[in-house]
PDB file of C-alpha atoms in Angstrom:
ATOM      1  CA  UNK A  20     -98.226 -89.402 132.139  1.00 40.00           C
ATOM      2  CA  UNK A  21     -97.490 -88.142 135.681  1.00 38.00           C
ATOM      3  CA  UNK A  22     -96.638 -84.470 136.076  1.00 38.00           C
ATOM      4  CA  UNK A  23     -94.753 -84.990 139.311  1.00 38.00           C
ATOM      5  CA  UNK A  24     -91.267 -84.463 137.713  1.00 37.00           C
ATOM      6  CA  UNK A  25     -92.389 -81.061 136.468  1.00 37.00           C
ATOM      7  CA  UNK A  26     -93.498 -80.101 139.982  1.00 33.00           C
ATOM      8  CA  UNK A  27     -90.121 -81.002 141.438  1.00 35.00           C
ATOM      9  CA  UNK A  28     -88.373 -79.031 138.705  1.00 34.00           C
ATOM     10  CA  UNK A  29     -90.459 -75.952 139.502  1.00 35.00           C
ATOM     11  CA  UNK A  30     -89.674 -76.247 143.202  1.00 34.00           C
ATOM     12  CA  UNK A  31     -85.972 -76.708 142.466  1.00 37.00           C
ATOM     13  CA  UNK A  32     -85.966 -73.443 140.540  1.00 34.00           C
ATOM     14  CA  UNK A  33     -87.961 -71.513 143.115  1.00 35.00           C
ATOM     15  CA  UNK A  34     -86.197 -72.552 146.293  1.00 34.00           C
ATOM     16  CA  UNK A  35     -82.733 -71.034 145.597  1.00 38.00           C
ATOM     17  CA  UNK A  36     -84.282 -67.725 144.579  1.00 38.00           C
ATOM     18  CA  UNK A  37     -86.437 -67.624 147.709  1.00 37.00           C
ATOM     19  CA  UNK A  38     -83.392 -68.327 149.838  1.00 38.00           C
ATOM     20  CA  UNK A  39     -81.466 -65.352 148.463  1.00 38.00           C
ATOM     21  CA  UNK A  40     -79.507 -67.043 145.722  1.00 37.00           C
ATOM     22  CA  UNK A  41     -77.207 -68.920 148.070  1.00 36.00           C
ATOM     23  CA  UNK A  42     -75.167 -65.829 148.926  1.00 36.00           C
ATOM     24  CA  UNK A  43     -74.243 -67.215 152.323  1.00 37.00           C
ATOM     25  CA  UNK A  44     -74.663 -63.986 154.238  1.00 44.00           C
ATOM     26  CA  UNK A  45     -77.929 -64.826 155.963  1.00 43.00           C
ATOM     27  CA  UNK A  46     -78.132 -67.690 158.422  1.00 45.00           C
ATOM     28  CA  UNK A  47     -81.555 -68.874 159.435  1.00 46.00           C
ATOM     29  CA  UNK A  48     -82.736 -65.366 160.258  1.00 47.00           C
ATOM     30  CA  UNK A  49     -85.571 -65.273 157.762  1.00 46.00           C
ATOM     31  CA  UNK A  50     -88.914 -67.032 157.416  1.00 44.00           C
ATOM     32  CA  UNK A  51     -89.500 -70.376 155.792  1.00 41.00           C
ATOM     33  CA  UNK A  52     -89.526 -70.436 152.002  1.00 38.00           C
ATOM     34  CA  UNK A  53     -93.001 -71.956 152.257  1.00 41.00           C
ATOM     35  CA  UNK A  54     -94.362 -68.408 152.542  1.00 42.00           C
ATOM     36  CA  UNK A  55     -92.846 -67.451 149.197  1.00 45.00           C
ATOM     37  CA  UNK A  56     -93.930 -70.671 147.434  1.00 42.00           C
ATOM     38  CA  UNK A  57     -97.398 -71.193 148.855  1.00 51.00           C
ATOM     39  CA  UNK A  58     -98.461 -67.632 149.618  1.00 54.00           C
ATOM     40  CA  UNK A  59     -99.764 -64.940 147.273  1.00 59.00           C
ATOM     41  CA  UNK A  60     -97.282 -62.966 145.137  1.00 69.00           C
ATOM     42  CA  UNK A  61     -95.520 -60.310 147.191  1.00 78.00           C
ATOM     43  CA  UNK A  62     -96.234 -56.694 146.394  1.00 90.00           C
ATOM     44  CA  UNK A  63     -93.554 -54.011 146.288  1.00 96.00           C
ATOM     45  CA  UNK A  64     -92.263 -53.414 149.815  1.00 98.00           C
ATOM     46  CA  UNK A  65     -88.589 -52.725 150.378  1.00 98.00           C
ATOM     47  CA  UNK A  66     -88.175 -49.796 152.763  1.00 98.00           C
ATOM     48  CA  UNK A  67     -89.367 -48.621 156.159  1.00 98.00           C
ATOM     49  CA  UNK A  68     -88.263 -46.873 159.318  1.00 98.00           C
ATOM     50  CA  UNK A  69     -88.717 -48.854 162.499  1.00 98.00           C
ATOM     51  CA  UNK A  70     -91.585 -47.552 164.612  1.00 97.00           C
ATOM     52  CA  UNK A  71     -91.271 -46.840 168.309  1.00 96.00           C
ATOM     53  CA  UNK A  72     -93.827 -49.497 169.202  1.00 96.00           C
ATOM     54  CA  UNK A  73     -92.008 -52.318 167.400  1.00 97.00           C
ATOM     55  CA  UNK A  74     -88.594 -51.304 168.773  1.00 98.00           C
ATOM     56  CA  UNK A  75     -90.026 -51.370 172.268  1.00 97.00           C
ATOM     57  CA  UNK A  76     -91.586 -54.758 171.654  1.00 98.00           C
ATOM     58  CA  UNK A  77     -88.521 -56.417 170.138  1.00 98.00           C
ATOM     59  CA  UNK A  78     -86.093 -54.946 172.665  1.00 98.00           C
ATOM     60  CA  UNK A  79     -88.307 -55.843 175.619  1.00 98.00           C
ATOM     61  CA  UNK A  80     -87.767 -52.349 177.003  1.00 98.00           C
ATOM     62  CA  UNK A  81     -89.799 -49.158 176.964  1.00 97.00           C
ATOM     63  CA  UNK A  82     -86.515 -47.366 176.247  1.00 97.00           C
ATOM     64  CA  UNK A  83     -85.722 -49.422 173.126  1.00 98.00           C
ATOM     65  CA  UNK A  84     -82.420 -50.981 172.127  1.00 98.00           C
ATOM     66  CA  UNK A  85     -80.170 -47.957 172.488  1.00 98.00           C
ATOM     67  CA  UNK A  86     -76.933 -48.481 170.572  1.00 98.00           C
ATOM     68  CA  UNK A  87     -76.849 -52.259 171.073  1.00 98.00           C
ATOM     69  CA  UNK A  88     -78.596 -53.889 168.106  1.00 98.00           C
ATOM     70  CA  UNK A  89     -77.208 -57.418 168.402  1.00 98.00           C
ATOM     71  CA  UNK A  90     -80.695 -58.897 168.921  1.00 98.00           C
ATOM     72  CA  UNK A  91     -79.342 -62.256 170.072  1.00 97.00           C
ATOM     73  CA  UNK A  92     -76.389 -62.375 167.664  1.00 98.00           C
ATOM     74  CA  UNK A  93     -72.886 -62.987 169.009  1.00 97.00           C
ATOM     75  CA  UNK A  94     -69.322 -62.812 167.771  1.00 97.00           C
ATOM     76  CA  UNK A  95     -67.665 -60.529 165.215  1.00 96.00           C
ATOM     77  CA  UNK A  96     -70.104 -58.434 163.226  1.00 97.00           C
ATOM     78  CA  UNK A  97     -72.959 -59.174 165.635  1.00 98.00           C
ATOM     79  CA  UNK A  98     -74.228 -55.592 165.616  1.00 98.00           C
ATOM     80  CA  UNK A  99     -74.861 -55.533 161.877  1.00 98.00           C
ATOM     81  CA  UNK A 100     -76.268 -59.062 161.765  1.00 98.00           C
ATOM     82  CA  UNK A 101     -78.585 -58.322 164.656  1.00 98.00           C
ATOM     83  CA  UNK A 102     -79.811 -55.105 163.054  1.00 98.00           C
ATOM     84  CA  UNK A 103     -80.502 -56.979 159.808  1.00 98.00           C
ATOM     85  CA  UNK A 104     -82.451 -59.545 161.800  1.00 98.00           C
ATOM     86  CA  UNK A 105     -84.490 -56.768 163.407  1.00 98.00           C
ATOM     87  CA  UNK A 106     -85.382 -55.472 159.931  1.00 98.00           C
ATOM     88  CA  UNK A 107     -86.277 -58.947 158.669  1.00 98.00           C
ATOM     89  CA  UNK A 108     -88.420 -59.720 161.702  1.00 98.00           C
ATOM     90  CA  UNK A 109     -90.370 -56.480 161.390  1.00 98.00           C
ATOM     91  CA  UNK A 110     -90.860 -56.852 157.625  1.00 98.00           C
ATOM     92  CA  UNK A 111     -92.189 -60.372 158.020  1.00 98.00           C
ATOM     93  CA  UNK A 112     -94.669 -59.261 160.657  1.00 97.00           C
ATOM     94  CA  UNK A 113     -95.881 -56.424 158.463  1.00 97.00           C
ATOM     95  CA  UNK A 114     -96.164 -58.465 155.258  1.00 96.00           C
ATOM     96  CA  UNK A 115     -95.922 -62.240 155.779  1.00 96.00           C
ATOM     97  CA  UNK A 116     -93.523 -63.718 153.254  1.00 95.00           C
ATOM     98  CA  UNK A 117     -91.534 -60.516 152.719  1.00 96.00           C
ATOM     99  CA  UNK A 118     -88.744 -61.681 155.006  1.00 96.00           C
ATOM    100  CA  UNK A 119     -87.209 -63.506 152.035  1.00 96.00           C
ATOM    101  CA  UNK A 120     -86.344 -60.179 150.397  1.00 96.00           C
ATOM    102  CA  UNK A 121     -82.970 -59.960 152.182  1.00 97.00           C
ATOM    103  CA  UNK A 122     -83.421 -56.962 154.463  1.00 98.00           C
ATOM    104  CA  UNK A 123     -80.490 -54.807 155.483  1.00 98.00           C
ATOM    105  CA  UNK A 124     -80.170 -52.108 158.122  1.00 98.00           C
ATOM    106  CA  UNK A 125     -78.749 -48.856 156.801  1.00 98.00           C
ATOM    107  CA  UNK A 126     -75.773 -48.779 159.164  1.00 98.00           C
ATOM    108  CA  UNK A 127     -72.034 -48.296 158.835  1.00 98.00           C
ATOM    109  CA  UNK A 128     -69.444 -49.929 161.084  1.00 98.00           C
ATOM    110  CA  UNK A 129     -65.701 -49.648 161.604  1.00 98.00           C
ATOM    111  CA  UNK A 130     -65.294 -53.430 161.654  1.00 97.00           C
ATOM    112  CA  UNK A 131     -67.800 -55.685 159.933  1.00 96.00           C
ATOM    113  CA  UNK A 132     -66.299 -58.792 161.517  1.00 94.00           C
ATOM    114  CA  UNK A 133     -63.225 -59.175 159.333  1.00 94.00           C
ATOM    115  CA  UNK A 134     -61.299 -56.109 160.432  1.00 95.00           C
ATOM    116  CA  UNK A 135     -62.618 -53.976 157.571  1.00 97.00           C
ATOM    117  CA  UNK A 136     -65.148 -51.113 157.672  1.00 98.00           C
ATOM    118  CA  UNK A 137     -68.596 -51.533 156.160  1.00 98.00           C
ATOM    119  CA  UNK A 138     -70.386 -48.575 154.592  1.00 98.00           C
ATOM    120  CA  UNK A 139     -74.173 -48.390 154.777  1.00 98.00           C
ATOM    121  CA  UNK A 140     -74.457 -47.420 151.120  1.00 98.00           C
ATOM    122  CA  UNK A 141     -72.925 -50.735 150.014  1.00 98.00           C
ATOM    123  CA  UNK A 142     -75.454 -52.842 151.916  1.00 98.00           C
ATOM    124  CA  UNK A 143     -78.829 -51.914 150.473  1.00 98.00           C
ATOM    125  CA  UNK A 144     -78.803 -52.839 146.782  1.00 96.00           C
ATOM    126  CA  UNK A 145     -79.525 -50.596 143.817  1.00 96.00           C
ATOM    127  CA  UNK A 146     -83.262 -49.885 144.140  1.00 97.00           C
ATOM    128  CA  UNK A 147     -85.989 -49.142 143.501  1.00 98.00           C
ATOM    129  CA  UNK A 148     -87.355 -49.021 147.050  1.00 98.00           C
ATOM    130  CA  UNK A 149     -91.009 -48.907 148.038  1.00 98.00           C
ATOM    131  CA  UNK A 150     -92.800 -48.387 151.337  1.00 98.00           C
ATOM    132  CA  UNK A 151     -95.474 -50.691 152.768  1.00 97.00           C
ATOM    133  CA  UNK A 152     -98.153 -48.950 150.694  1.00 96.00           C
ATOM    134  CA  UNK A 153     -96.216 -49.348 147.439  1.00 97.00           C
ATOM    135  CA  UNK A 154     -95.054 -45.715 147.235  1.00 97.00           C
ATOM    136  CA  UNK A 155     -91.571 -45.281 145.774  1.00 98.00           C
ATOM    137  CA  UNK A 156     -88.913 -43.765 148.027  1.00 98.00           C
ATOM    138  CA  UNK A 157     -86.320 -43.575 145.233  1.00 98.00           C
ATOM    139  CA  UNK A 158     -85.819 -45.388 141.911  1.00 98.00           C
ATOM    140  CA  UNK A 159     -82.019 -45.740 142.008  1.00 98.00           C
ATOM    141  CA  UNK A 160     -79.088 -45.479 144.355  1.00 97.00           C
ATOM    142  CA  UNK A 161     -78.103 -42.194 142.753  1.00 97.00           C
ATOM    143  CA  UNK A 162     -81.581 -40.789 143.415  1.00 98.00           C
ATOM    144  CA  UNK A 163     -81.523 -42.009 146.995  1.00 98.00           C
ATOM    145  CA  UNK A 164     -78.151 -40.411 147.732  1.00 95.00           C
ATOM    146  CA  UNK A 165     -78.203 -37.523 145.254  1.00 84.00           C
ATOM    147  CA  UNK A 166     -79.296 -34.829 147.678  1.00 84.00           C
ATOM    148  CA  UNK A 167     -80.215 -34.123 151.288  1.00 92.00           C
ATOM    149  CA  UNK A 168     -83.554 -35.863 150.712  1.00 95.00           C
ATOM    150  CA  UNK A 169     -84.304 -38.705 148.239  1.00 97.00           C
ATOM    151  CA  UNK A 170     -85.081 -37.605 144.687  1.00 96.00           C
ATOM    152  CA  UNK A 171     -87.565 -38.702 141.990  1.00 97.00           C
ATOM    153  CA  UNK A 172     -89.726 -40.784 144.283  1.00 97.00           C
ATOM    154  CA  UNK A 173     -93.202 -40.202 145.691  1.00 97.00           C
ATOM    155  CA  UNK A 174     -93.257 -36.615 147.034  1.00 96.00           C
ATOM    156  CA  UNK A 175     -95.718 -37.567 149.795  1.00 96.00           C
ATOM    157  CA  UNK A 176     -93.072 -39.614 151.630  1.00 97.00           C
ATOM    158  CA  UNK A 177     -89.915 -37.695 150.712  1.00 95.00           C
ATOM    159  CA  UNK A 178     -90.033 -35.571 153.861  1.00 94.00           C
ATOM    160  CA  UNK A 179     -91.745 -37.980 156.235  1.00 95.00           C
ATOM    161  CA  UNK A 180     -90.447 -41.524 155.848  1.00 97.00           C
ATOM    162  CA  UNK A 181     -93.086 -44.201 156.591  1.00 97.00           C
ATOM    163  CA  UNK A 182     -92.740 -46.915 159.194  1.00 97.00           C
ATOM    164  CA  UNK A 183     -93.308 -50.639 158.678  1.00 98.00           C
ATOM    165  CA  UNK A 184     -97.070 -50.087 158.432  1.00 96.00           C
ATOM    166  CA  UNK A 185     -96.717 -47.431 155.746  1.00 97.00           C
ATOM    167  CA  UNK A 186     -97.677 -44.693 158.220  1.00 95.00           C
ATOM    168  CA  UNK A 187     -95.698 -41.427 158.043  1.00 94.00           C
ATOM    169  CA  UNK A 188     -93.614 -41.623 161.180  1.00 92.00           C
ATOM    170  CA  UNK A 189     -93.847 -37.971 162.230  1.00 91.00           C
ATOM    171  CA  UNK A 190     -97.368 -38.683 163.526  1.00 91.00           C
ATOM    172  CA  UNK A 191     -97.505 -42.483 163.739  1.00 90.00           C
ATOM    173  CA  UNK A 192    -100.621 -42.867 165.886  1.00 87.00           C
ATOM    174  CA  UNK A 193    -102.624 -39.872 164.713  1.00 87.00           C
ATOM    175  CA  UNK A 194    -102.419 -38.005 168.004  1.00 84.00           C
ATOM    176  CA  UNK A 195    -100.137 -35.219 166.817  1.00 83.00           C
ATOM    177  CA  UNK A 196     -96.586 -34.645 165.619  1.00 83.00           C
ATOM    178  CA  UNK A 197     -93.774 -35.981 167.785  1.00 86.00           C
ATOM    179  CA  UNK A 198     -90.026 -35.311 167.739  1.00 86.00           C
ATOM    180  CA  UNK A 199     -88.892 -38.762 166.605  1.00 90.00           C
ATOM    181  CA  UNK A 200     -86.773 -37.862 163.600  1.00 92.00           C
ATOM    182  CA  UNK A 201     -83.289 -39.106 164.644  1.00 95.00           C
ATOM    183  CA  UNK A 202     -82.367 -42.488 163.140  1.00 97.00           C
ATOM    184  CA  UNK A 203     -79.103 -44.335 163.735  1.00 98.00           C
ATOM    185  CA  UNK A 204     -76.802 -44.581 160.710  1.00 98.00           C
ATOM    186  CA  UNK A 205     -73.154 -44.118 161.742  1.00 98.00           C
ATOM    187  CA  UNK A 206     -72.809 -42.626 158.262  1.00 98.00           C
ATOM    188  CA  UNK A 207     -72.043 -39.418 156.411  1.00 97.00           C
ATOM    189  CA  UNK A 208     -74.323 -37.886 153.781  1.00 95.00           C
ATOM    190  CA  UNK A 209     -72.844 -40.207 151.123  1.00 96.00           C
ATOM    191  CA  UNK A 210     -73.550 -43.358 153.125  1.00 98.00           C
ATOM    192  CA  UNK A 211     -69.911 -43.863 154.134  1.00 98.00           C
ATOM    193  CA  UNK A 212     -68.708 -44.559 157.670  1.00 98.00           C
ATOM    194  CA  UNK A 213     -68.742 -41.226 159.536  1.00 98.00           C
ATOM    195  CA  UNK A 214     -65.995 -42.355 161.889  1.00 97.00           C
ATOM    196  CA  UNK A 215     -65.142 -45.218 164.218  1.00 97.00           C
ATOM    197  CA  UNK A 216     -66.434 -43.455 167.330  1.00 97.00           C
ATOM    198  CA  UNK A 217     -69.868 -42.797 165.807  1.00 98.00           C
ATOM    199  CA  UNK A 218     -71.237 -46.370 165.767  1.00 98.00           C
ATOM    200  CA  UNK A 219     -71.660 -47.315 169.452  1.00 98.00           C
ATOM    201  CA  UNK A 220     -68.836 -49.856 169.094  1.00 98.00           C
ATOM    202  CA  UNK A 221     -70.344 -51.129 165.857  1.00 98.00           C
ATOM    203  CA  UNK A 222     -73.857 -51.278 167.339  1.00 98.00           C
ATOM    204  CA  UNK A 223     -72.999 -53.442 170.350  1.00 98.00           C
ATOM    205  CA  UNK A 224     -72.920 -50.845 173.165  1.00 98.00           C
ATOM    206  CA  UNK A 225     -75.548 -49.147 175.302  1.00 97.00           C
ATOM    207  CA  UNK A 226     -73.979 -48.278 178.661  1.00 95.00           C
ATOM    208  CA  UNK A 227     -73.828 -44.588 177.785  1.00 92.00           C
ATOM    209  CA  UNK A 228     -70.135 -44.240 178.595  1.00 93.00           C
ATOM    210  CA  UNK A 229     -69.156 -41.715 175.947  1.00 89.00           C
ATOM    211  CA  UNK A 230     -65.398 -42.048 176.407  1.00 91.00           C
ATOM    212  CA  UNK A 231     -65.567 -45.795 175.711  1.00 95.00           C
ATOM    213  CA  UNK A 232     -68.530 -46.134 173.358  1.00 97.00           C
ATOM    214  CA  UNK A 233     -68.523 -42.862 171.448  1.00 96.00           C
ATOM    215  CA  UNK A 234     -71.624 -41.097 170.166  1.00 96.00           C
ATOM    216  CA  UNK A 235     -73.860 -42.319 167.336  1.00 97.00           C
ATOM    217  CA  UNK A 236     -74.275 -40.386 164.108  1.00 97.00           C
ATOM    218  CA  UNK A 237     -77.904 -40.106 162.997  1.00 97.00           C
ATOM    219  CA  UNK A 238     -79.961 -38.984 160.030  1.00 96.00           C
ATOM    220  CA  UNK A 239     -83.344 -37.253 159.964  1.00 94.00           C
ATOM    221  CA  UNK A 240     -86.355 -39.220 158.748  1.00 95.00           C
ATOM    222  CA  UNK A 241     -88.156 -35.888 158.300  1.00 92.00           C
ATOM    223  CA  UNK A 242     -86.657 -32.392 157.936  1.00 88.00           C
ATOM    224  CA  UNK A 243     -85.745 -30.890 161.270  1.00 74.00           C
ATOM    225  CA  UNK A 244     -88.009 -28.050 162.363  1.00 61.00           C
ATOM    226  CA  UNK A 245     -86.689 -24.953 164.098  1.00 52.00           C
ATOM    227  CA  UNK A 246     -83.486 -24.579 162.082  1.00 51.00           C
ATOM    228  CA  UNK A 247     -82.822 -21.929 159.432  1.00 49.00           C
ATOM    229  CA  UNK A 248     -83.165 -22.920 155.806  1.00 52.00           C
ATOM    230  CA  UNK A 249     -85.363 -25.401 154.002  1.00 57.00           C
ATOM    231  CA  UNK A 250     -85.342 -29.107 153.164  1.00 60.00           C
ATOM    232  CA  UNK A 251     -81.974 -28.724 151.407  1.00 68.00           C
ATOM    233  CA  UNK A 252     -80.158 -27.665 154.593  1.00 80.00           C
ATOM    234  CA  UNK A 253     -77.522 -30.126 155.812  1.00 83.00           C
ATOM    235  CA  UNK A 254     -79.302 -30.558 159.149  1.00 86.00           C
ATOM    236  CA  UNK A 255     -82.200 -32.163 157.258  1.00 91.00           C
ATOM    237  CA  UNK A 256     -80.111 -34.929 155.706  1.00 94.00           C
ATOM    238  CA  UNK A 257     -81.765 -38.347 155.897  1.00 96.00           C
ATOM    239  CA  UNK A 258     -78.426 -40.182 155.952  1.00 97.00           C
ATOM    240  CA  UNK A 259     -76.465 -37.839 158.187  1.00 96.00           C
ATOM    241  CA  UNK A 260     -77.506 -34.761 160.116  1.00 94.00           C
ATOM    242  CA  UNK A 261     -76.031 -34.640 163.627  1.00 92.00           C
ATOM    243  CA  UNK A 262     -74.459 -36.643 166.443  1.00 95.00           C
ATOM    244  CA  UNK A 263     -76.316 -37.827 169.522  1.00 94.00           C
ATOM    245  CA  UNK A 264     -74.832 -37.493 173.009  1.00 93.00           C
ATOM    246  CA  UNK A 265     -74.417 -41.191 173.804  1.00 96.00           C
ATOM    247  CA  UNK A 266     -75.427 -44.796 173.212  1.00 98.00           C
ATOM    248  CA  UNK A 267     -77.707 -45.481 176.186  1.00 97.00           C
ATOM    249  CA  UNK A 268     -81.366 -46.335 175.445  1.00 97.00           C
ATOM    250  CA  UNK A 269     -83.957 -43.591 175.720  1.00 95.00           C
ATOM    251  CA  UNK A 270     -87.228 -42.527 174.170  1.00 95.00           C
ATOM    252  CA  UNK A 271     -87.349 -38.745 173.818  1.00 91.00           C
ATOM    253  CA  UNK A 272     -90.111 -37.642 171.476  1.00 88.00           C
ATOM    254  CA  UNK A 273     -90.973 -34.214 172.899  1.00 79.00           C
ATOM    255  CA  UNK A 274     -89.512 -31.264 170.987  1.00 69.00           C
ATOM    256  CA  UNK A 275     -86.170 -30.447 172.616  1.00 67.00           C
ATOM    257  CA  UNK A 276     -83.921 -28.695 170.091  1.00 66.00           C
ATOM    258  CA  UNK A 277     -80.329 -29.827 169.498  1.00 72.00           C
ATOM    259  CA  UNK A 278     -78.963 -32.902 171.344  1.00 78.00           C
ATOM    260  CA  UNK A 279     -78.720 -32.373 175.075  1.00 82.00           C
ATOM    261  CA  UNK A 280     -74.993 -32.259 175.969  1.00 81.00           C
ATOM    262  CA  UNK A 281     -75.830 -33.491 179.464  1.00 82.00           C
ATOM    263  CA  UNK A 282     -77.483 -36.618 178.113  1.00 89.00           C
ATOM    264  CA  UNK A 283     -75.796 -39.919 177.258  1.00 94.00           C
ATOM    265  CA  UNK A 284     -78.526 -41.433 175.111  1.00 95.00           C
ATOM    266  CA  UNK A 285     -79.535 -42.122 171.514  1.00 95.00           C
ATOM    267  CA  UNK A 286     -82.603 -39.954 172.113  1.00 91.00           C
ATOM    268  CA  UNK A 287     -80.717 -36.870 173.248  1.00 90.00           C
ATOM    269  CA  UNK A 288     -81.816 -34.906 170.185  1.00 87.00           C
ATOM    270  CA  UNK A 289     -85.260 -36.404 169.601  1.00 87.00           C
ATOM    271  CA  UNK A 290     -85.898 -40.050 168.873  1.00 92.00           C
ATOM    272  CA  UNK A 291     -85.555 -43.585 170.185  1.00 96.00           C
ATOM    273  CA  UNK A 292     -82.678 -45.234 168.337  1.00 97.00           C
ATOM    274  CA  UNK A 293     -84.709 -46.290 165.306  1.00 98.00           C
ATOM    275  CA  UNK A 294     -83.076 -47.620 162.140  1.00 98.00           C
ATOM    276  CA  UNK A 295     -83.728 -47.525 158.390  1.00 98.00           C
ATOM    277  CA  UNK A 296     -84.461 -50.888 156.756  1.00 98.00           C
ATOM    278  CA  UNK A 297     -83.972 -51.608 153.034  1.00 98.00           C
ATOM    279  CA  UNK A 298     -84.552 -54.812 151.076  1.00 98.00           C
ATOM    280  CA  UNK A 299     -82.401 -56.030 148.192  1.00 97.00           C
ATOM    281  CA  UNK A 300     -85.542 -57.056 146.312  1.00 94.00           C
ATOM    282  CA  UNK A 301     -88.316 -54.542 145.476  1.00 95.00           C
TER     283      UNK A 301
END
């Protein structure tokens, strides 16, 4: 007897799962399901920080995206949707097939497109989260948010979050440490919206006009050097540490101390407007 009906049944069961369970919040921004069906089983990979090189490449600018993360998206909520698409695109390039894992940027906004705020902590699932090399960042949401730095994960990445290649981002190319620790979040230490003026108009603005666009809140992907205290000090918070001086694009990776008050960029305190990316599936 032919086995063809069994094949179609298997595909029917696999396809909805590969497409995210039909949740409706992702429109054609991920790879084909063929990668999940025909390719090898995906290994654990559900967290990374975006490297400088990939942000330059995707933005088409040596200065990066700045505070405008729409990435081709338009309309209400475009900043969040564009940032999610950036995460998905990078994940798929790093590990083909992993784009189906429903990637989310760790960002808060004052208006998610329906007039209501969106908090970063509600976007990223419940864990566990693993880097590109399979090292655990944190096993649960409580561990991720329980302190200034993630708890109960792999200690080798706790204080130097890896980029999409699994390389600790403090020295991504092996040429020496760089001051690239500031990552856009718009959030407080609990993953809640820090305030409406701290999101670069919900990640759609990059002119650098502070009075109109505000100033982005950032977290530290590795503990900030040069400040009193240790890794438990508030300034070392991965979710929220300080506020940049503006939303304009800039790459500033030379040690400079606190954000430059005369700057109007996302790099005013050390960085390039990178973002944290989490997947809903391990």
